[in-house]
Amino acid sequence: MNNAKVKRDARLRRHRRVRRRVVGTAERPRLAVFRSNKQIYAQLIDDQAGRTLASAGSPTSAGDGDKKAAATRVGAELATKAKSAGITSVVFDRGGYQYQGRVRALAEAAREGGLDF
């Protein structure tokens, strides 16, 4: 079996397991993270209404640098958009990824930007 497929399937299993418990509402949306090899994306989702309230991604955030710096920019940008939408508290959905590296950088930047989770 292909190693990449095994890793992806394991991540999706972890994500499904977490998603059974983590639900976003309009008052406390879910901060969902997707990390590809080159980019990182984050969105605030109201699962009850099925709507994305705010989103940010590394292709749209300006600047060059390493991937960790891009994740920090995405977290800060998402926190700014959340503040303008009146959102201060979120529930964090790391998407089955380990809480380290780029995922952690995004989360810490969002916290510094004023999001509470």
Short mmCIF file of C-alpha atoms in Angstrom, two decimals:
data_model
loop_
_atom_site.label_atom_id
_atom_site.label_comp_id
_atom_site.label_asym_id
_atom_site.label_seq_id
_atom_site.Cartn_x
_atom_site.Cartn_y
_atom_site.Cartn_z
CA MET A 1 0.00 0.00 0.00
CA ASN A 2 1.16 3.51 -0.80
CA ASN A 3 2.70 5.29 2.22
CA ALA A 4 1.10 8.65 1.31
CA LYS A 5 -2.34 7.04 1.17
CA VAL A 6 -1.81 5.38 4.56
CA LYS A 7 -0.80 8.70 6.16
CA ARG A 8 -3.74 10.54 4.58
CA ASP A 9 -6.23 7.88 5.67
CA ALA A 10 -4.87 7.97 9.23
CA ARG A 11 -5.24 11.77 9.32
CA LEU A 12 -8.81 11.55 8.03
CA ARG A 13 -9.64 8.91 10.66
CA ARG A 14 -8.32 11.21 13.39
CA HIS A 15 -10.25 14.13 11.91
CA ARG A 16 -13.55 12.20 11.82
CA ARG A 17 -13.03 11.11 15.42
CA VAL A 18 -12.49 14.70 16.58
CA ARG A 19 -15.39 16.04 14.47
CA ARG A 20 -17.85 13.83 16.37
CA ARG A 21 -17.33 16.11 19.37
CA VAL A 22 -16.23 19.46 17.90
CA VAL A 23 -19.17 21.48 16.55
CA GLY A 24 -19.14 25.15 15.63
CA THR A 25 -22.05 27.49 16.34
CA ALA A 26 -22.74 31.07 15.35
CA GLU A 27 -21.62 32.26 18.81
CA ARG A 28 -18.56 29.97 18.93
CA PRO A 29 -17.56 28.86 15.41
CA ARG A 30 -15.12 26.10 14.58
CA LEU A 31 -11.65 27.21 13.48
CA ALA A 32 -10.83 24.53 10.92
CA VAL A 33 -7.27 24.14 9.63
CA PHE A 34 -6.18 22.50 6.37
CA ARG A 35 -2.49 22.08 5.68
CA SER A 36 -1.12 21.02 2.31
CA ASN A 37 2.54 20.55 1.45
CA LYS A 38 2.89 24.16 0.27
CA GLN A 39 -0.06 26.12 1.70
CA ILE A 40 -2.14 26.41 4.85
CA TYR A 41 -5.79 27.48 5.09
CA ALA A 42 -8.06 28.30 8.01
CA GLN A 43 -11.76 29.10 8.21
CA LEU A 44 -14.34 29.89 10.84
CA ILE A 45 -17.37 27.66 10.30
CA ASP A 46 -20.88 27.71 11.75
CA ASP A 47 -21.75 24.01 11.46
CA GLN A 48 -25.39 24.49 12.48
CA ALA A 49 -26.08 26.85 9.58
CA GLY A 50 -23.49 25.26 7.29
CA ARG A 51 -21.78 28.60 6.60
CA THR A 52 -18.20 29.82 6.51
CA LEU A 53 -18.02 33.05 8.51
CA ALA A 54 -14.41 34.02 7.71
CA SER A 55 -11.46 32.45 5.96
CA ALA A 56 -7.78 33.04 5.27
CA GLY A 57 -5.08 31.19 3.41
CA SER A 58 -1.41 31.46 2.67
CA PRO A 59 -1.87 32.10 -1.09
CA THR A 60 -3.89 35.25 -0.30
CA SER A 61 -1.80 36.57 2.60
CA ALA A 62 0.96 38.83 1.35
CA GLY A 63 4.62 38.19 1.98
CA ASP A 64 7.40 35.76 1.35
CA GLY A 65 9.24 33.51 3.72
CA ASP A 66 9.08 30.08 5.16
CA LYS A 67 5.89 28.08 5.65
CA LYS A 68 5.79 28.69 9.41
CA ALA A 69 5.85 32.46 8.84
CA ALA A 70 3.03 32.07 6.32
CA ALA A 71 0.99 30.14 8.90
CA THR A 72 1.56 32.94 11.41
CA ARG A 73 0.32 35.50 8.87
CA VAL A 74 -2.78 33.38 8.15
CA GLY A 75 -3.60 33.12 11.88
CA ALA A 76 -3.24 36.87 12.37
CA GLU A 77 -5.32 37.62 9.27
CA LEU A 78 -8.08 35.25 10.39
CA ALA A 79 -8.14 36.84 13.86
CA THR A 80 -8.54 40.28 12.28
CA LYS A 81 -11.42 39.08 10.09
CA ALA A 82 -13.05 37.38 13.09
CA LYS A 83 -12.84 40.57 15.15
CA SER A 84 -14.49 42.58 12.39
CA ALA A 85 -17.27 39.95 12.27
CA GLY A 86 -17.74 40.22 16.05
CA ILE A 87 -16.30 36.78 16.85
CA THR A 88 -14.07 36.46 19.91
CA SER A 89 -14.39 32.81 20.95
CA VAL A 90 -13.83 29.76 18.75
CA VAL A 91 -13.36 26.01 19.08
CA PHE A 92 -10.14 24.74 17.47
CA ASP A 93 -10.27 21.93 14.90
CA ARG A 94 -6.73 20.95 13.94
CA GLY A 95 -8.01 18.70 11.15
CA GLY A 96 -6.27 15.55 12.34
CA TYR A 97 -2.84 17.19 12.10
CA GLN A 98 -0.41 17.17 15.01
CA TYR A 99 -0.39 20.35 17.07
CA GLN A 100 3.13 21.36 16.11
CA GLY A 101 4.91 23.39 13.46
CA ARG A 102 2.62 25.29 11.11
CA VAL A 103 -0.63 24.30 12.86
CA ARG A 104 0.72 25.54 16.19
CA ALA A 105 2.05 28.77 14.63
CA LEU A 106 -1.37 29.49 13.13
CA ALA A 107 -3.14 28.80 16.44
CA GLU A 108 -0.77 30.96 18.48
CA ALA A 109 -1.06 33.85 16.02
CA ALA A 110 -4.86 33.62 16.17
CA ARG A 111 -4.70 33.69 19.98
CA GLU A 112 -2.40 36.73 19.92
CA GLY A 113 -4.83 38.36 17.50
CA GLY A 114 -7.59 38.14 20.12
CA LEU A 115 -9.33 34.82 19.50
CA ASP A 116 -10.10 32.80 22.62
CA PHE A 117 -9.84 28.99 22.46
#
